[in-house]
Amino acid sequence: MAGSQTEIMDRDETPTGVVSRVSPSLKEIPASREMRDTMRRECRSATAKFDRAPGLSKEILEKVARQVLAKLDLPEGYVGWTMVVLSSEFWRDQVAAVPHSRRLLLLPPESAQSPESNEPSLAVFANLREQATQLGLTVETTESSTAIMQLLLGGSIDAIVGVASLDVLEKAIDKILLVGIPALAVPLLSNDNQTSSDSQASQVNTAARFDADWVQDMLHVGPANESPAAHPYRALLQTARSLFEPDELVRLLPRQRVGPSLAEVNGAGAAALDPLSATETIAHDFLALGGKYARPFITLAAYDAVAREQATGTGDNGSLPDAVRRVALSIETFHKASLVHDDIEDADDFRYGRPSLHRAHGLPTAINVGDYMIGLGYSLVCREATALGAEVVRDILDILAAAHIRLSEGQGAELLWRDARNKQLTPQDALEIYALKTSPAFEAALLSGLRCAGSLEDFEEPLKRFCQHLGIAFQILNDLKDWRGDEDNKLAVGLDTLGGRPTVLWALALEGLNSPLREELLRLVDSEADSSQKIQRVRELYQAAGVFDKAAGLVREHQAQAEAIAEEIAPERLQRLLHYLVEIVLDRASAMPSAQVARV
């Protein structure tokens, strides 16, 4: 089967090759239902030849879309539409194997309007919503790829059926391919980029703006006879999240003290807890609270990549050894401890959308809980000496300790700069702080997982450099994210600037502004101006210096460096994982793109 996709691509003689994103000229909607049905049948035939083991990529979708259009003698303008249909046909059997209760129906925003008007499509939307609810599907509307990503990573949805404009679906393909969640999609018969000559397409179906029977077919698609091939990392992503579910967390990390949980004291807070068990209770609650769990996933996936290559692989996520799970759990425990301390040091009021630990329980208790989790992380590794071997445990502890020291050095440099009178900072200074503060966490997660599976001597140094570039790019994206706020941690924008933290955005502004504007920016930090006015002026100065575009360029530069290192890594499964980490860690849609930052 591996040759089938190659064979299809080899027959593609389109001179334009692959583009990174489908342009508006390639987003035409097939006007007639007969044409759409013919194209759908050909897409189904083409995807039947795919090798499903390595999954799908946007490059493959576009190449095969062009091949389908060439075979049917249809114009290039239908590439975007054909890619969406190809993706749906690829995922059909996978969606069929998912229970309706774990499927999500995504409808366009207008579907939430009352169907009592004379608009036929609203009545059709209302009917679809009712049918989906009766089948047990979750029904939501979505307007952005960010909302889609949050739903994909929530853990309760295993498949998606979507109805949206071709523009929205083309962007959603990035997220679907990233996470590997099965998805079926029906494009609306009009598009934001449609020209007036395409208006007949929106009139083909007078009852709705889409082929309603296609959606009906997708809603009711039943279980397949065989279990579908899983996305290579989706099960491990779910396993990383499951480590922090209450029952699994207690199994891997048994409670040593007896006492009620925070939930059981019904919001009364730490004062209502048993004093001897309070620290453990608050720590367990915070560990299970939230996050993307990217770091424990990296540990699990790194172990799995090398173990499989050595023919002692896990087979599936259920057979991951508990010792490896506890090492992954320790990585997140260290990360959560650092968040508690960072929130104190940065005076952040929110974490995961609720008051940060020091706001909820007081400064002394929060410091103590952070310290407790550091000890807990080391304990989780030490107890696995029998399962992993004393030498392996020693090496992992050395990796963790080195990361801990460097992270503290980076945080210390940030704090000293923040509290200094002189706010001069070069971009290189900021990047060096990032390399110390952010990269060690990724490095510890990756190397610890690999050490659980075997020796590190062949690739330790290149992986350290990979993690350095990955960490720097991640932190720059986090800086950009600060300028839009987010539901997880920060409910206001520009908090890094208000807090006087050394960011590469600040450094780029100092470098790019003329002397009068640079002096104005420096004065703003200590001014008594209203916070909103201060942030607005800083934004204007950042725009004048081209900060957001320059930061995006740095992200691209460090991403390219990480990808180049990944290309030189063996074994192949590990190389594939590194490329995947670049995609999932540097999920730029979760940070504000530079042009959008400037408009917020």
PDB file of N, CA and C in Angstrom, residues 3 28 30 48 83 90 106 114 137 162 169 180 184 200 293 311 358 374 379 404 483 518 527 546 550 552 566 597 599:
ATOM      1  N   GLY A   3       3.137   2.223  -1.737  1.00  0.00           N
ATOM      2  CA  GLY A   3       3.414   2.789  -3.040  1.00  0.00           C
ATOM      3  C   GLY A   3       2.235   3.463  -3.690  1.00  0.00           C
ATOM      4  N   GLU A  28     -13.011  27.725  -5.910  1.00  0.00           N
ATOM      5  CA  GLU A  28     -14.303  27.791  -6.597  1.00  0.00           C
ATOM      6  C   GLU A  28     -15.177  26.623  -6.167  1.00  0.00           C
ATOM      7  N   PRO A  30     -18.015  23.855  -7.210  1.00  0.00           N
ATOM      8  CA  PRO A  30     -18.670  23.219  -8.362  1.00  0.00           C
ATOM      9  C   PRO A  30     -20.158  23.575  -8.386  1.00  0.00           C
ATOM     10  N   ALA A  48      -9.254   5.344  -1.512  1.00  0.00           N
ATOM     11  CA  ALA A  48      -9.193   3.899  -1.265  1.00  0.00           C
ATOM     12  C   ALA A  48      -7.789   3.353  -1.484  1.00  0.00           C
ATOM     13  N   MET A  83      -9.951  19.079  -2.076  1.00  0.00           N
ATOM     14  CA  MET A  83      -9.167  18.702  -0.892  1.00  0.00           C
ATOM     15  C   MET A  83     -10.076  18.394   0.297  1.00  0.00           C
ATOM     16  N   PHE A  90     -11.332  10.156   3.178  1.00  0.00           N
ATOM     17  CA  PHE A  90     -10.260   9.456   3.891  1.00  0.00           C
ATOM     18  C   PHE A  90     -10.707   9.059   5.299  1.00  0.00           C
ATOM     19  N   LEU A 106     -20.481  20.460  13.872  1.00  0.00           N
ATOM     20  CA  LEU A 106     -20.159  21.889  13.819  1.00  0.00           C
ATOM     21  C   LEU A 106     -20.966  22.536  12.702  1.00  0.00           C
ATOM     22  N   SER A 114     -32.987  31.946  14.800  1.00  0.00           N
ATOM     23  CA  SER A 114     -34.305  31.335  14.886  1.00  0.00           C
ATOM     24  C   SER A 114     -34.760  30.864  13.514  1.00  0.00           C
ATOM     25  N   LEU A 137     -25.218  13.367  19.340  1.00  0.00           N
ATOM     26  CA  LEU A 137     -24.070  14.194  18.999  1.00  0.00           C
ATOM     27  C   LEU A 137     -24.082  15.483  19.813  1.00  0.00           C
ATOM     28  N   GLY A 162     -18.762  18.489  10.037  1.00  0.00           N
ATOM     29  CA  GLY A 162     -18.815  19.941   9.952  1.00  0.00           C
ATOM     30  C   GLY A 162     -19.483  20.444   8.698  1.00  0.00           C
ATOM     31  N   LEU A 169     -13.326  25.581   6.242  1.00  0.00           N
ATOM     32  CA  LEU A 169     -12.937  24.170   6.186  1.00  0.00           C
ATOM     33  C   LEU A 169     -11.480  24.016   5.758  1.00  0.00           C
ATOM     34  N   GLY A 180      -5.152  14.685  14.202  1.00  0.00           N
ATOM     35  CA  GLY A 180      -5.493  13.383  13.663  1.00  0.00           C
ATOM     36  C   GLY A 180      -6.888  12.928  14.013  1.00  0.00           C
ATOM     37  N   LEU A 184     -15.533  14.649   8.986  1.00  0.00           N
ATOM     38  CA  LEU A 184     -16.252  14.713   7.727  1.00  0.00           C
ATOM     39  C   LEU A 184     -16.755  16.137   7.553  1.00  0.00           C
ATOM     40  N   GLN A 200     -24.723  31.367  -9.143  1.00  0.00           N
ATOM     41  CA  GLN A 200     -25.632  30.272  -9.412  1.00  0.00           C
ATOM     42  C   GLN A 200     -25.383  29.089  -8.504  1.00  0.00           C
ATOM     43  N   TYR A 293      -0.898  19.450  28.616  1.00  0.00           N
ATOM     44  CA  TYR A 293      -0.116  18.254  28.929  1.00  0.00           C
ATOM     45  C   TYR A 293       0.834  17.888  27.796  1.00  0.00           C
ATOM     46  N   ALA A 311      11.713  -2.881  18.330  1.00  0.00           N
ATOM     47  CA  ALA A 311      10.827  -4.058  18.308  1.00  0.00           C
ATOM     48  C   ALA A 311      10.403  -4.489  19.704  1.00  0.00           C
ATOM     49  N   HIS A 358      -1.818  31.319  44.546  1.00  0.00           N
ATOM     50  CA  HIS A 358      -1.536  32.255  45.640  1.00  0.00           C
ATOM     51  C   HIS A 358      -2.701  33.194  45.888  1.00  0.00           C
ATOM     52  N   ILE A 374       7.755  19.908  43.675  1.00  0.00           N
ATOM     53  CA  ILE A 374       9.123  19.624  43.228  1.00  0.00           C
ATOM     54  C   ILE A 374       9.610  18.314  43.865  1.00  0.00           C
ATOM     55  N   SER A 379      10.429  12.257  43.592  1.00  0.00           N
ATOM     56  CA  SER A 379      10.016  11.000  44.220  1.00  0.00           C
ATOM     57  C   SER A 379       9.402  10.045  43.216  1.00  0.00           C
ATOM     58  N   HIS A 404      16.204  21.746  35.869  1.00  0.00           N
ATOM     59  CA  HIS A 404      15.688  22.549  36.973  1.00  0.00           C
ATOM     60  C   HIS A 404      16.622  23.734  37.251  1.00  0.00           C
ATOM     61  N   TRP A 483      -0.670  39.435  23.885  1.00  0.00           N
ATOM     62  CA  TRP A 483      -1.314  40.635  23.349  1.00  0.00           C
ATOM     63  C   TRP A 483      -2.741  40.389  22.883  1.00  0.00           C
ATOM     64  N   ARG A 518      11.873  55.669  21.507  1.00  0.00           N
ATOM     65  CA  ARG A 518      12.469  54.697  22.424  1.00  0.00           C
ATOM     66  C   ARG A 518      12.422  55.223  23.855  1.00  0.00           C
ATOM     67  N   SER A 527       5.330  54.786  34.301  1.00  0.00           N
ATOM     68  CA  SER A 527       4.391  55.910  34.350  1.00  0.00           C
ATOM     69  C   SER A 527       3.167  55.550  35.167  1.00  0.00           C
ATOM     70  N   GLY A 546       7.494  47.703  13.955  1.00  0.00           N
ATOM     71  CA  GLY A 546       7.326  46.447  13.214  1.00  0.00           C
ATOM     72  C   GLY A 546       7.590  45.218  14.061  1.00  0.00           C
ATOM     73  N   LYS A 550       8.405  41.184  13.001  1.00  0.00           N
ATOM     74  CA  LYS A 550       9.764  40.720  13.272  1.00  0.00           C
ATOM     75  C   LYS A 550       9.748  39.492  14.190  1.00  0.00           C
ATOM     76  N   ALA A 552       7.335  37.308  14.429  1.00  0.00           N
ATOM     77  CA  ALA A 552       6.882  36.176  13.617  1.00  0.00           C
ATOM     78  C   ALA A 552       8.022  35.633  12.765  1.00  0.00           C
ATOM     79  N   ALA A 566      15.909  18.030  13.085  1.00  0.00           N
ATOM     80  CA  ALA A 566      15.063  16.824  13.066  1.00  0.00           C
ATOM     81  C   ALA A 566      15.357  15.957  11.852  1.00  0.00           C
ATOM     82  N   VAL A 597      -2.569  40.645  15.873  1.00  0.00           N
ATOM     83  CA  VAL A 597      -2.151  41.285  17.116  1.00  0.00           C
ATOM     84  C   VAL A 597      -2.237  42.793  16.965  1.00  0.00           C
ATOM     85  N   ARG A 599      -4.147  44.539  15.271  1.00  0.00           N
ATOM     86  CA  ARG A 599      -5.483  45.112  15.144  1.00  0.00           C
ATOM     87  C   ARG A 599      -6.300  45.000  16.420  1.00  0.00           C
TER      88      ARG A 599
END
